[in-house]
Each structure stands twice: as structure tokens, then as C-alpha cells.
Short mmCIF file of C-alpha atoms in Angstrom, two decimals:
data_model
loop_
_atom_site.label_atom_id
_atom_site.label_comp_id
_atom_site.label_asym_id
_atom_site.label_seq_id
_atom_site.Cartn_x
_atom_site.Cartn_y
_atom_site.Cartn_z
CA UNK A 265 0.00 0.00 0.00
CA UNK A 266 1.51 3.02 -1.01
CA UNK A 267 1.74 6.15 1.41
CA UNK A 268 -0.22 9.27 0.43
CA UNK A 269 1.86 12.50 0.29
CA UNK A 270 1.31 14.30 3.02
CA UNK A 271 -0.55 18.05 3.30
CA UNK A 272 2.40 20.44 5.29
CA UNK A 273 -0.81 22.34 6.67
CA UNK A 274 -2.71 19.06 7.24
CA UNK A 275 0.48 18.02 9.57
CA UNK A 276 0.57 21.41 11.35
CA UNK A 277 -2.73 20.77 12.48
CA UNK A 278 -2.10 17.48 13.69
CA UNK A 279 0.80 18.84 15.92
CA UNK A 280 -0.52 18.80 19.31
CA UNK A 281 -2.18 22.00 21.16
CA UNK A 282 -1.36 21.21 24.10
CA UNK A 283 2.13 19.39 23.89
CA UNK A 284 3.80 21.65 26.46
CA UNK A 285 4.60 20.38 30.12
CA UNK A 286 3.77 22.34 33.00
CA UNK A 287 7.06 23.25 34.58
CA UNK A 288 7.50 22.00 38.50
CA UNK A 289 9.13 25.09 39.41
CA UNK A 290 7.87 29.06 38.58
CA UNK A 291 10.55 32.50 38.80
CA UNK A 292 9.40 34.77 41.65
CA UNK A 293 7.37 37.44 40.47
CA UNK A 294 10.30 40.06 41.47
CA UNK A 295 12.15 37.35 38.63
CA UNK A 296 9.60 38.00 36.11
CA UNK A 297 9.04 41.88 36.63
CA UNK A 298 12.57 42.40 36.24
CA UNK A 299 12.57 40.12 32.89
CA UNK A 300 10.03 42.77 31.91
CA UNK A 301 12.07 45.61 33.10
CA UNK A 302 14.55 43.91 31.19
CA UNK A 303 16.76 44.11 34.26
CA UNK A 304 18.10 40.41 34.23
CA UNK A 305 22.14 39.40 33.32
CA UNK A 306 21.51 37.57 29.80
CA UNK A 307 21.62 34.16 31.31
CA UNK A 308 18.76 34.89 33.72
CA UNK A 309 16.46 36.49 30.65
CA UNK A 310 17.07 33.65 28.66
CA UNK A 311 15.97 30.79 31.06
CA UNK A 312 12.79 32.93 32.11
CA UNK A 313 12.28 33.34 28.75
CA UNK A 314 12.36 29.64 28.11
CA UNK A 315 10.20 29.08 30.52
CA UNK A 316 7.48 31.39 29.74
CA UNK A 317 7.34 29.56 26.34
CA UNK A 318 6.11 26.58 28.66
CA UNK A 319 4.17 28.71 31.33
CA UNK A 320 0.88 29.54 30.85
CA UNK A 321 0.62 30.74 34.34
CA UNK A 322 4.04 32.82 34.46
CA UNK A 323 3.54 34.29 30.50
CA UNK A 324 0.15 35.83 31.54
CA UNK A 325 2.16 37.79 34.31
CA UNK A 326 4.30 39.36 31.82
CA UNK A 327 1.67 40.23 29.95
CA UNK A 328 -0.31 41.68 32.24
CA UNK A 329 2.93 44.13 33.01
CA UNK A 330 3.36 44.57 29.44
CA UNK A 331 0.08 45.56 28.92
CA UNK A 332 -0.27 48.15 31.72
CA UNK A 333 2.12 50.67 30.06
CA UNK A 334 -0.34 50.91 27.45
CA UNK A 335 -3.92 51.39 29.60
CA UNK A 336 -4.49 54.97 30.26
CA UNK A 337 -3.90 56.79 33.92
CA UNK A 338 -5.59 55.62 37.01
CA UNK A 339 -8.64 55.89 36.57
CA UNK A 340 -8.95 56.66 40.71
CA UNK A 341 -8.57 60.22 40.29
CA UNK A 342 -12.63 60.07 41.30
CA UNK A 343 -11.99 58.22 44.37
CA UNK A 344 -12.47 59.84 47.45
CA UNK A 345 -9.67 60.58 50.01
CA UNK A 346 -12.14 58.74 52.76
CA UNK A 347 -12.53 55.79 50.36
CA UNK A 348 -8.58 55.34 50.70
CA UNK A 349 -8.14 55.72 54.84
CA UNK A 350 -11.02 53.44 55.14
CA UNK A 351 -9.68 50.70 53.12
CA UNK A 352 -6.08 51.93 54.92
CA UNK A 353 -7.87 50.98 58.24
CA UNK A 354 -8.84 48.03 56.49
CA UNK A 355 -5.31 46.94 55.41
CA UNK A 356 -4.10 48.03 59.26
CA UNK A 357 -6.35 45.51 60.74
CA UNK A 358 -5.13 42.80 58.44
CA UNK A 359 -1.78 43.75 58.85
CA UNK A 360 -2.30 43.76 62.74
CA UNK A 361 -3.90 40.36 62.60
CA UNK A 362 -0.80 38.55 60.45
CA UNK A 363 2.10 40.44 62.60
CA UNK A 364 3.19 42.66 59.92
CA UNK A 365 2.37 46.31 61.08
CA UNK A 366 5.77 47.98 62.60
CA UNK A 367 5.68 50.22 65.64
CA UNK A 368 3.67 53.56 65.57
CA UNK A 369 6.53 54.78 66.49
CA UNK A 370 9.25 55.39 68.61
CA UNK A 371 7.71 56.52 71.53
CA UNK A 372 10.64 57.75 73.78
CA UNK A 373 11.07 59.92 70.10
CA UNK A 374 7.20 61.68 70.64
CA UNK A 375 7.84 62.65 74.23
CA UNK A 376 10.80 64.23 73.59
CA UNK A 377 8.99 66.23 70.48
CA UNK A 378 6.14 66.85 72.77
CA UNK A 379 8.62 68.48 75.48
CA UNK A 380 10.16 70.46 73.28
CA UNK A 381 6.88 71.59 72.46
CA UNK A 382 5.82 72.64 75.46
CA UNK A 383 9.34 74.00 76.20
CA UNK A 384 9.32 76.40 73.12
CA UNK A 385 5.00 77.18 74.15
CA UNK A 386 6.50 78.20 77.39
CA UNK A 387 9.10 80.03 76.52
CA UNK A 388 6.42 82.31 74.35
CA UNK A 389 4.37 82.82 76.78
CA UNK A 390 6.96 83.57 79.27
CA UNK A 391 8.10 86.63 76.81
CA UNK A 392 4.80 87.39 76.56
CA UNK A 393 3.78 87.64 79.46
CA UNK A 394 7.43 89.99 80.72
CA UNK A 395 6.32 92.54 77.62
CA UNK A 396 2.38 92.81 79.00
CA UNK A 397 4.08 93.26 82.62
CA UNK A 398 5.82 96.07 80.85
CA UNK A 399 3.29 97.32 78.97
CA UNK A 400 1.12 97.26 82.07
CA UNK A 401 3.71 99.40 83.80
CA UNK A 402 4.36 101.97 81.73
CA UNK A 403 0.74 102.59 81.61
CA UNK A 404 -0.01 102.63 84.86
CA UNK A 405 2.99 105.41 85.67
CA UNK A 406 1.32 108.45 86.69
CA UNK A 407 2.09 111.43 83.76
CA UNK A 408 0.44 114.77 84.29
CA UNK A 409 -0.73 116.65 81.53
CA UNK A 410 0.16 114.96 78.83
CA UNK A 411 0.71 116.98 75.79
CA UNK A 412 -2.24 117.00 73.26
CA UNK A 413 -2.09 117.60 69.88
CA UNK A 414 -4.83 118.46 67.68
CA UNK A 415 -4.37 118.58 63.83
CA UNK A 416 -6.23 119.54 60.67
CA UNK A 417 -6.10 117.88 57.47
CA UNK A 418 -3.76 118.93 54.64
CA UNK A 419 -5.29 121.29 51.47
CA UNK A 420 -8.23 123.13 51.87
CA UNK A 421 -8.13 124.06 55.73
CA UNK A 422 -3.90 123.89 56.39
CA UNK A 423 -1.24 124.97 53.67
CA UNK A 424 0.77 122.23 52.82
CA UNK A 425 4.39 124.04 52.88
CA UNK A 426 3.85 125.57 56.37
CA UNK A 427 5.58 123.80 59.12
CA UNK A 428 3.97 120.88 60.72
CA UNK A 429 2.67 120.84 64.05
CA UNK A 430 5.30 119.51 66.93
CA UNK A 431 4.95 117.31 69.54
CA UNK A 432 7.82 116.96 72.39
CA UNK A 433 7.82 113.62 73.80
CA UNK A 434 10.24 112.35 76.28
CA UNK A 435 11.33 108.80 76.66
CA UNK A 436 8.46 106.56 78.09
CA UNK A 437 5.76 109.78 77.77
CA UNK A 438 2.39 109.76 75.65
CA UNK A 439 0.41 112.32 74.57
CA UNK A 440 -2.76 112.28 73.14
CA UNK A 441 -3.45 112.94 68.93
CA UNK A 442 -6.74 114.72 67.52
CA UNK A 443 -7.60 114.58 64.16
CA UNK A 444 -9.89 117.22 62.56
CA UNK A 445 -12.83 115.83 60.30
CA UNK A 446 -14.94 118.55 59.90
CA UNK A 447 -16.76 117.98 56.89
CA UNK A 448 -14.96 114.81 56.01
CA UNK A 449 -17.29 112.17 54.46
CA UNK A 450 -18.51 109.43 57.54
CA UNK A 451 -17.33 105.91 57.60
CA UNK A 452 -17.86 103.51 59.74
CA UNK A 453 -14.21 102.98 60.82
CA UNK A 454 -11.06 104.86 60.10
CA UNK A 455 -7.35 103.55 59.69
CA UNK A 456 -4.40 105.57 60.41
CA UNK A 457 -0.81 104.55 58.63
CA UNK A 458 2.14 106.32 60.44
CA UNK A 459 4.58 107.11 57.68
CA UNK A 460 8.35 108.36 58.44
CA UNK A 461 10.33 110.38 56.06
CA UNK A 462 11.57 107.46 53.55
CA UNK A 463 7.87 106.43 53.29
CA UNK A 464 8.42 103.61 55.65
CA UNK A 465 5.33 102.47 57.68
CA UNK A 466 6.14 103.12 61.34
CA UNK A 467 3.00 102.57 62.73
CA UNK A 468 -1.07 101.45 61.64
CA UNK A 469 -3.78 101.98 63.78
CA UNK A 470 -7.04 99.92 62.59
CA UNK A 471 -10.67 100.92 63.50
CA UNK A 472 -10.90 104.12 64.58
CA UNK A 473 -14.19 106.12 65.65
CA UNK A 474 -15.18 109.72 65.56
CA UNK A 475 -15.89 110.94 68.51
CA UNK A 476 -19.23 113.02 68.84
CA UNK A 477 -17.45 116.37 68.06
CA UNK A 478 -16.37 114.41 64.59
CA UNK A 479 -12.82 114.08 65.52
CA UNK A 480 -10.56 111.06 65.94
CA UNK A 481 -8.98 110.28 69.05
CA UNK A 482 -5.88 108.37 69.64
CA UNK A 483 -2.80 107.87 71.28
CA UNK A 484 0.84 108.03 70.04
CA UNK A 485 2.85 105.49 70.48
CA UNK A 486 5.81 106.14 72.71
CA UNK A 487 8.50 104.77 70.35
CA UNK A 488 7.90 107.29 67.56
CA UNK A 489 11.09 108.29 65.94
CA UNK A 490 12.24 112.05 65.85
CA UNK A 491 11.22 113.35 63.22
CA UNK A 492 8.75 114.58 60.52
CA UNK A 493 5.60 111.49 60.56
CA UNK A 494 3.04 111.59 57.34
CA UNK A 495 -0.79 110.32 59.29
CA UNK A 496 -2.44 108.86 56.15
CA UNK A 497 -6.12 108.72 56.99
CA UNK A 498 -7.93 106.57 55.37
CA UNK A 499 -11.44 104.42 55.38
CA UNK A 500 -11.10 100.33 56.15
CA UNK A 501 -9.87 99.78 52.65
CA UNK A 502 -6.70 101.19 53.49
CA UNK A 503 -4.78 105.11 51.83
CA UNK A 504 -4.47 103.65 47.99
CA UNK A 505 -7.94 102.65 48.04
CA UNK A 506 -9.79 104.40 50.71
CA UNK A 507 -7.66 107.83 51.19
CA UNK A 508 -9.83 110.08 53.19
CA UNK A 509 -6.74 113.15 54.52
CA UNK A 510 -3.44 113.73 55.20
CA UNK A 511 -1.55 115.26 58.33
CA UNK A 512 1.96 116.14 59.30
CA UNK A 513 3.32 116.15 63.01
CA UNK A 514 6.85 116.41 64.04
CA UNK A 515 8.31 114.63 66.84
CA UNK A 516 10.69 116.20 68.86
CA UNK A 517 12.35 113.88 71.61
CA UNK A 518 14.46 115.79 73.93
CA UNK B 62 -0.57 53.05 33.62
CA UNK B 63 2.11 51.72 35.70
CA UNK B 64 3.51 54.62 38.45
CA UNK B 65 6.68 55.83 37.78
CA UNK B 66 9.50 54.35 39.72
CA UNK B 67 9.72 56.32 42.91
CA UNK B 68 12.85 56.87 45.05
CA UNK B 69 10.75 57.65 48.44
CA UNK B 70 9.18 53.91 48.04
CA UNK B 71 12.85 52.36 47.72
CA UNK B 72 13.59 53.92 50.83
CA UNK B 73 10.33 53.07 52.79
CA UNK B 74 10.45 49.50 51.58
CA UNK B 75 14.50 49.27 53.08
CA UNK B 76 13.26 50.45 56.38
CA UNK B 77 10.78 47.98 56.33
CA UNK B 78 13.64 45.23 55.48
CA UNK B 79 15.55 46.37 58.20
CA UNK B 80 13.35 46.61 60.65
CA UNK B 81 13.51 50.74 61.31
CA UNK B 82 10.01 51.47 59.73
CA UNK B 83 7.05 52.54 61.78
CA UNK B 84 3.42 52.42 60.89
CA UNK B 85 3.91 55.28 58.85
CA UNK B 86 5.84 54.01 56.28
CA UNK B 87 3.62 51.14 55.37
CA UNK B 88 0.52 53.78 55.70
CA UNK B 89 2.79 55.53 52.89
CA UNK B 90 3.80 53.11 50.88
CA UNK B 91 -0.65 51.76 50.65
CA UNK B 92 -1.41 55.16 49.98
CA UNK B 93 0.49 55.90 47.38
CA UNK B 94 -0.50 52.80 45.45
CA UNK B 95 -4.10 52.40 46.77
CA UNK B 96 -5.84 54.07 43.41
CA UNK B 97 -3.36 51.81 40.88
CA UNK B 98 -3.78 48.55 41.96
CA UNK B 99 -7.83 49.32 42.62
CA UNK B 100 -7.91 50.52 39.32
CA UNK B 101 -5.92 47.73 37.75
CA UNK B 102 -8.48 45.34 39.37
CA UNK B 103 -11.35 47.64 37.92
CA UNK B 104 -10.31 47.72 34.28
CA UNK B 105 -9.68 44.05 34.25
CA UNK B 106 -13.53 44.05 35.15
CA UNK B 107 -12.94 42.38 38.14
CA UNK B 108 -16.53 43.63 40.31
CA UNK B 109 -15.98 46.61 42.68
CA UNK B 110 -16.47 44.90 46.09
CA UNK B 111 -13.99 41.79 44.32
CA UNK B 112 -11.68 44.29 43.14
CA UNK B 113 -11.20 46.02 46.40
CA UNK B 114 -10.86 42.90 48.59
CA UNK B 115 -7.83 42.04 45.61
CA UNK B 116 -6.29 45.02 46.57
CA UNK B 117 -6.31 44.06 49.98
CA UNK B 118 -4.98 41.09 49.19
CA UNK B 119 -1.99 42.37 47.00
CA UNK B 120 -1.04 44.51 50.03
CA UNK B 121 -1.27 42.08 52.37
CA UNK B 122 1.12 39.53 50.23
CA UNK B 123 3.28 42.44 49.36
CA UNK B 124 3.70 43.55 52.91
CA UNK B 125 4.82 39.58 53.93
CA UNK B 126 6.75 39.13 51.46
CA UNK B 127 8.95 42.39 51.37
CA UNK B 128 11.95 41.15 52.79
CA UNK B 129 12.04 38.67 49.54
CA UNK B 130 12.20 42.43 47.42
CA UNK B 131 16.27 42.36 46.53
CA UNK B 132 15.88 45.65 43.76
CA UNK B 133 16.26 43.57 40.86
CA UNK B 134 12.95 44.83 39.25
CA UNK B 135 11.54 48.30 39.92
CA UNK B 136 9.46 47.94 42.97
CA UNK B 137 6.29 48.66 41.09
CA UNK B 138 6.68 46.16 38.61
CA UNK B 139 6.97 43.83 41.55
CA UNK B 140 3.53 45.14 43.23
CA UNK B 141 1.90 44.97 40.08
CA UNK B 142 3.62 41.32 39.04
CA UNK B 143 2.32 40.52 42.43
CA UNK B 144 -1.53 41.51 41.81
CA UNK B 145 -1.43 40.29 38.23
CA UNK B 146 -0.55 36.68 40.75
CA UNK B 147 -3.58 37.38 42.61
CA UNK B 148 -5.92 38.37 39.58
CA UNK B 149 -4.81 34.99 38.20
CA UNK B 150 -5.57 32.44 41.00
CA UNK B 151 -9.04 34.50 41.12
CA UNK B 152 -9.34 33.91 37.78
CA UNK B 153 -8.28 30.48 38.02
CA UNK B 154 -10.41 30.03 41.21
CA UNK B 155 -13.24 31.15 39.40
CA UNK B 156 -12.21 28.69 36.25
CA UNK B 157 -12.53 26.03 39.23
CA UNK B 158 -15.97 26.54 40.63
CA UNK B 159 -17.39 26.72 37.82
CA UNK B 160 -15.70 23.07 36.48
CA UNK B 161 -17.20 21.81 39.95
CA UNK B 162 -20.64 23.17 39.80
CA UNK B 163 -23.18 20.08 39.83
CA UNK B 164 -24.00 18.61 36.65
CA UNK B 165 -27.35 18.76 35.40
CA UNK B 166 -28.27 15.16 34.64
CA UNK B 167 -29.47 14.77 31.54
CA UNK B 168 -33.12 13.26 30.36
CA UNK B 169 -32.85 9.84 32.44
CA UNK B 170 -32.34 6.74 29.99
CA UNK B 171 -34.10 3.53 31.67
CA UNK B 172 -31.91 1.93 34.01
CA UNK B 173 -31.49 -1.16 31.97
CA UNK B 174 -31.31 0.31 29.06
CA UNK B 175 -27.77 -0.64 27.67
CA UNK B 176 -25.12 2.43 27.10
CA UNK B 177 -24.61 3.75 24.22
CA UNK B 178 -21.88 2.93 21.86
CA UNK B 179 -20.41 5.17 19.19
CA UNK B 180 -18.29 3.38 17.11
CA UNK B 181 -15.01 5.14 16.51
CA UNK B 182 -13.60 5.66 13.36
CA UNK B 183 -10.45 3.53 13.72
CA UNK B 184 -7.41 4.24 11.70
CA UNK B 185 -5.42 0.76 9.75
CA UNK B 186 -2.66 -0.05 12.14
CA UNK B 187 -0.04 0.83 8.90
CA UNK B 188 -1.69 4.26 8.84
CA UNK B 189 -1.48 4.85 13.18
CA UNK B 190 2.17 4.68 12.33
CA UNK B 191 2.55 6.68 9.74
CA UNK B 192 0.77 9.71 11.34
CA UNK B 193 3.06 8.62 14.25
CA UNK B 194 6.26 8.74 12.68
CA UNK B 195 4.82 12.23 11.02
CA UNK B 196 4.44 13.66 14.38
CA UNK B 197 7.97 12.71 15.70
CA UNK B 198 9.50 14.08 12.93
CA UNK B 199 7.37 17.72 13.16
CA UNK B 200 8.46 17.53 17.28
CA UNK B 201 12.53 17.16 16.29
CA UNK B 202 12.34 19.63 13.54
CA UNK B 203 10.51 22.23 15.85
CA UNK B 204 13.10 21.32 18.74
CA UNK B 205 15.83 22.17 15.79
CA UNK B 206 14.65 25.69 15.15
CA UNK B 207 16.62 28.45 16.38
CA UNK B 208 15.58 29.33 20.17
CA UNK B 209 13.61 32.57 19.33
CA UNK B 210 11.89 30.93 16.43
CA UNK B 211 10.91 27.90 18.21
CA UNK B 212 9.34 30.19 20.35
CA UNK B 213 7.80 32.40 18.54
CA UNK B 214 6.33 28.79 17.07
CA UNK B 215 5.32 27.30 19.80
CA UNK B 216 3.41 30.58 21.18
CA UNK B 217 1.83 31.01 17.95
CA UNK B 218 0.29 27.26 17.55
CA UNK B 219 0.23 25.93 20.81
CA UNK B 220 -0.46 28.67 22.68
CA UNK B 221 -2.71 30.54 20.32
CA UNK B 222 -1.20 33.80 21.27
CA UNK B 223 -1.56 36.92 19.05
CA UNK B 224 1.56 38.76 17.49
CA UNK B 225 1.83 41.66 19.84
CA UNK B 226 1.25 39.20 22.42
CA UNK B 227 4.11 37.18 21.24
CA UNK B 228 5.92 40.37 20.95
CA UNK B 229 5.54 41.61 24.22
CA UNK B 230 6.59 38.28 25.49
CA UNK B 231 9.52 37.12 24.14
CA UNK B 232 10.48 41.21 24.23
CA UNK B 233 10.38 41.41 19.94
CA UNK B 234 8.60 43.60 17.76
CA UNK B 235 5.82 42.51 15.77
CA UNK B 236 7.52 42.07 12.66
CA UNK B 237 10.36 40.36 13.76
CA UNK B 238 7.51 37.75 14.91
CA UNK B 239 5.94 37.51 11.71
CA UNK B 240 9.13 36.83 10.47
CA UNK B 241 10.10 34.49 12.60
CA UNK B 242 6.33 32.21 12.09
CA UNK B 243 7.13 32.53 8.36
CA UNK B 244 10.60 31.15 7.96
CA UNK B 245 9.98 28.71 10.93
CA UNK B 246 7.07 27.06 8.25
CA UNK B 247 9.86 27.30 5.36
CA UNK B 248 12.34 25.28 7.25
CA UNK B 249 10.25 23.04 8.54
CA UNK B 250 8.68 22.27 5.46
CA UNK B 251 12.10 22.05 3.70
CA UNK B 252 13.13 19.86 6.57
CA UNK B 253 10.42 17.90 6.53
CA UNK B 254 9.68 17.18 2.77
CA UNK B 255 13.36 15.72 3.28
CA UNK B 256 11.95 13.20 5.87
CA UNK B 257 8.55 12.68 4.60
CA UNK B 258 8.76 12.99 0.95
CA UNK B 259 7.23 15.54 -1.65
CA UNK B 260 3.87 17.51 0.25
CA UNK B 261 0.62 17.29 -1.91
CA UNK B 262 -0.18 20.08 -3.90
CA UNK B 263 -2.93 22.11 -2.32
#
């Protein structure tokens, strides 16, 4: 009997689908994410290589891993914070339960950052408390008359090139500041911005009130510099956006 | 998309090696992967309750198994080779109880009614060996094929893979695989039709 001639394609199908052996032993998956990195010495790529050829199990790892650098970002960017520290809480508990949570921390490490804390709370408080007792002091030293100065706005009522007002004030004395409204527009509050020479701010005074006459009361700060001071009046939204008048006072200190 | 490599892991995950971490670290290390491998779970459509309790999972065998982490890959292709694991067995797990679900008997045939027989469609013992002897020969002449063709080979028709799968395998580009599958069936038909004699004409 004579043999018939074989089909090539025929014979290809015959070849068995399945004629692969499952291999006994698998690479760790670190082993087959660094074959993908392509991270392995030659020798190493070449035998995982080999045996992904066999590994049904091992080849759909790489795949996967192959296959994420082409999927599109996280798609999480929905996913609330509080969906993350409850499954975190989640994961702790399980993590608790198998032994694999580390310390919360060093605790000898907190109490020492909670003393220095306090130490650095205290030592605030302690300065704060000396420049009050100061404050306190100097206010409660008895001055006699002290000097009061009462001032009128620049242009219309007070010529701009005539000498300022003057105010002689020792060390450690106050004295008392009036500001002339009359017939100044009313606003609820008034701020005050000390200006020396050089345009520097020496000194802001927030939410002033007229008094009933219509005048603003305050009191000068006892560390004025010598010297020619600028009082930029003007309403809550400060003197570039809520100018309201201008004064000049010298400051003599003896 | 996989994260970028990240240096502050690398050093959370050696303080966790060596013992100096504190809860902090792994807190870190789980929230700054959370959202990848949850959505890696999701877009495999792996359900959202199933997909979350994966992630948990990945964590959990990434956590024990840290001190086995020696830098050879980038450590999030080793989280992510490590969830791909754990999709698997679910997948596989799955595969499995559904093969042991209960069988639906069929329509009961009488008791004493005698099995059925299909006759099979026996080949002549002189033709059983020559398909034999046909196989051995296409099993050496594969094993003969140079390494990355046999492989691209034995992807293509045993595994059924598809080109780019091939390629992202075996680390090729596509057409190097398509060249490969068409001058492994040249040789072996050459090598072959030596063996076997002239193929039929189709």
C-alpha cells in the first residue's frame, strides 16, 4: 500500500495544542518583573524566557505588566480621600492580625517632640507675658498733663508748605493725637498709617471712631522716631484705596 | 498606567527590610498605590467589592513578602507582578468553581437500558504509524529551530497567542515575529519534505 503525500498544513494541524509540560518550578514574580524591566544578566532572561514559552501561568504575568504601560492613567482620580483611609484601616487591621504592622513609632522619640513643644509654648508665653508686665507698667505710671495735639487735614483748611505741628515727647511719655474731620465724608471705621520720612510704615492703627465732636482720638505710640511722621487717613480699605486726609506732626524727643 | 519608579518607596520598603520602619511608612507606601492597583483590578472588570478585597490582598502579600524584594525589578513592577498573581488564582479560582458546579443530569435513559456505543472511526494499524512517525518528525524539527523561532512557534500554535502578544513576550517587535512564524514554516517544510517525501499540492 503506497503512502499518500502528506498536506504540510494538514500536519501542522495534527501537531498537538497542548504538547507543552507544566514546569514544576515558577521564577518569583520580582524574577519575572525584572525580565520585563529587562533588568536580568543575559543568562537569567534567557531561562525565564524559556520558561514562559512553557508557562501559561508565568507568560500571563508578563503580559499583564506589558500591557499596563499601554492602559491609560488611574482611573482613581474620582476616588475619594475617605474611600482610601477606610480601606487603609482596612489593610491596618489585616496587617495587625498577620504580625506585619511595625511600631507607631518610637515613643521615647514623641515625648521628647512633645517636650520640646511645650518648652518652646512656654518660653512664648513667658516673653509674653514679661512685655504685658511692661506694657502694664508703663501705663499705669502716673504722667500729668500729657501733651495733646490736635491737627487739621492737609489742602483746603492747612497749607501744605507751612511747618507741621510739633509734639515733644520724652522717653516713656504719651500724649494724646486729635484729628480734625470737619466735613470729612462718615465711615464707619477709620485707619491711620504712620509714615516716616523714607515712606516707611512706622506705625497702623485699625478701627478708629469719631468721637461726637467728629474728631478722631488716639494715642501716640511712645516709640515714635524724631522726626517729621506723614498720618495717612484713610477708610477700612486702606490710603491707595480708601484715602480720606493727610496730616503732618513732628516729633521732637528731647 | 504603571507609576513611575519612585525613590521615596525604595527607601520606605528598606526600612521595612531592616526593621527601622514605623506604621507610617507602610501607611505611605498603601497610599500611594491604593488608586493603581484598585484601578488595575477595575479595568480588568474584576466587580468593585472583588476588586477592592484584591487590593487588599496584594497589600497584604506584598507587605509579607517584602523582605524577599532584593531591587532587581523596579518595585512597582513587583507590586503589580504581584496583583497580576492574585488576579490569576481569582481567575483560576473562578475557572474552578465553575468546572465543579453540579452537573445537570441529563433526560434519564431507563436503568437497563444498555449504554450507548459510538463506534469510533479507527485508523489501519499501517496508517497509526505513519501519522506517528509524522508527528515525531514535526516535534525534532521544531526542537531544531533556532531558540527565538521555536518560540515564537510554539506561542503562535500551541499557545494561540496573538503577534503583539508574542511580541511583548519574548520582548520582539511585531515584525520580527511575523518573520520568525514565516521562515519557521519554510524550514520546517524544507526539513520535513526531506523526511517525509514531496507535500501534496494544495
Amino acid at each position: 500500500m503506497s503512502r499518500p503525500k502528506p498536506e504540510f498544513d494538514e500536519l501542522l494541524r495534527s501537531h498537538p495544542r497542548d504538547s507543552r509540560h507544566e514546569p514544576a518550578e515558577h521564577p518569583a514574580p520580582e524574577e519575572l518583573a525584572a525580565y520585563h524591566d529587562g533588568r536580568l544578566p543575559p543568562e537569567r532572561d534567557a531561562a525565564v524566557r524559556e520558561h514562559l514559552v512553557s508557562c501559561e501561568g508565568c507568560g500571563a504575568i508578563v503580559l499583564e505588566l506589558a500591557t499596563l504601560g499601554e492602559e491609560p492613567e488611574e482611573p482613581a482620580r474620582g476616588t475619594a480621600d475617605f474611600a482610601a483611609a477606610a480601606a487603609w484601616r482596612r489593610q491596618r487591621r489585616r496587617l495587625r492580625e498577620h504580625q506585619l504592622l511595625p511600631a507607631a513609632g518610637p515613643r521615647i522619640h514623641r515625648a521628647w517632640l512633645v517636650a520640646a513643644a511645650l518648652a518652646l509654648v512656654s518660653l512664648g508665653l513667658g516673653s509674653w507675658v514679661t512685655s504685658l508686665k511692661q506694657t502694664v507698667d508703663e501705663l499705669r505710671r502716673p504722667q500729668v498733663d500729657p501733651p495733646l495735639v490736635s491737627l487739621s487735614p492737609l489742602g483746603a483748611e492747612r497749607d501744605p508748605a507751612a511747618a507741621p505741628d510739633s509734639v515733644t515727647l520724652p522717653p516713656g511719655a504719651r500724649a494724646w493725637l486729635i484729628l480734625n474731620l470737619a466735613g470729612n465724608v462718615e465711615l464707619a471705621s477709620y485707619r491711620a498709617d504712620f509714615t516716616g520720612p523714607d515712606g516707611r510704615v512706622l506705625w497702623t492703627l485699625d478701627g478708629l471712631r469719631r468721637t461726637p465732636a467728629g474728631s478722631l482720638r488716639l494715642e501716640l505710640p511712645g516709640d515714635l522716631p524724631a522726626g517729621e511722621v506723614r498720618i495717612l487717613l484713610s477708610g477700612p480699605g486702606g490710603p491707595e484705596h480708601d484715602p480720606v486726609a493727610e496730616f503732618r506732626l513732628r516729633v521732637v524727643r528731647p | 498606567m504603571r507609576p513611575k519608579p519612585d525613590p521615596n518607596s525604595l527607601e520606605r520598603v528598606r526600612r521595612l527590610q531592616d526593621g527601622t520602619a514605623t506604621e507610617d511608612d507602610s501607611r505611605w507606601l498603601f497610599a500611594r498605590y491604593y488608586r493603581w492597583v484598585l484601578g488595575y483590578f477595575l479595568r480588568r472588570q474584576v466587580p468593585e467589592h472583588r476588586a477592592e478585597e484584591l487590593t487588599q490582598d496584594t497589600f497584604l502579600q506584598m507587605f509579607r513578602e517584602i523582605g524577599t524584594f532584593r531591587g532587581e525589578s523596579t518595585f512597582e513592577s513587583w507590586l503589580f507582578a504581584i496583583a497580576a498573581n492574585v488576579l490569576r488564582n481569582e481567575r483560576r479560582r473562578h475557572g474552578q468553581e465553575m468546572r465543579n458546579a453540579p452537573e445537570v443530569p441529563l433526560d434519564a435513559t431507563p436503568e437497563d437500558a444498555p449504554p450507548l456505543e459510538i463506534a469510533a472511526d479507527q485508523p489501519s494499524p499501517e496508517r497509526a504509524a505513519f501519522e506517528e512517525q509524522r508527528r515525531q518528525a514535526l516535534g525534532r524539527a521544531i526542537a531544531e529551530l533556532p531558540p527565538q523561532m521555536r518560540q515564537c512557534f510554539v506561542l503562535r500554535r500551541e499557545r494561540e497567542l496573538k503577534y503583539r502578544e508574542i511580541a511583548a513576550l519574548l520582548k520582539i517587535s511585531i515584525d520580527t515575529v511575523k518573520a520568525h512564524l514565516f521562515q519557521a514554516r519554510q524550514r520546517l517544510k524544507a526539513d520535513l519534505g526531506e523526511e517525509l517525501g514531496p507535500w501534496k499540492e494544495t
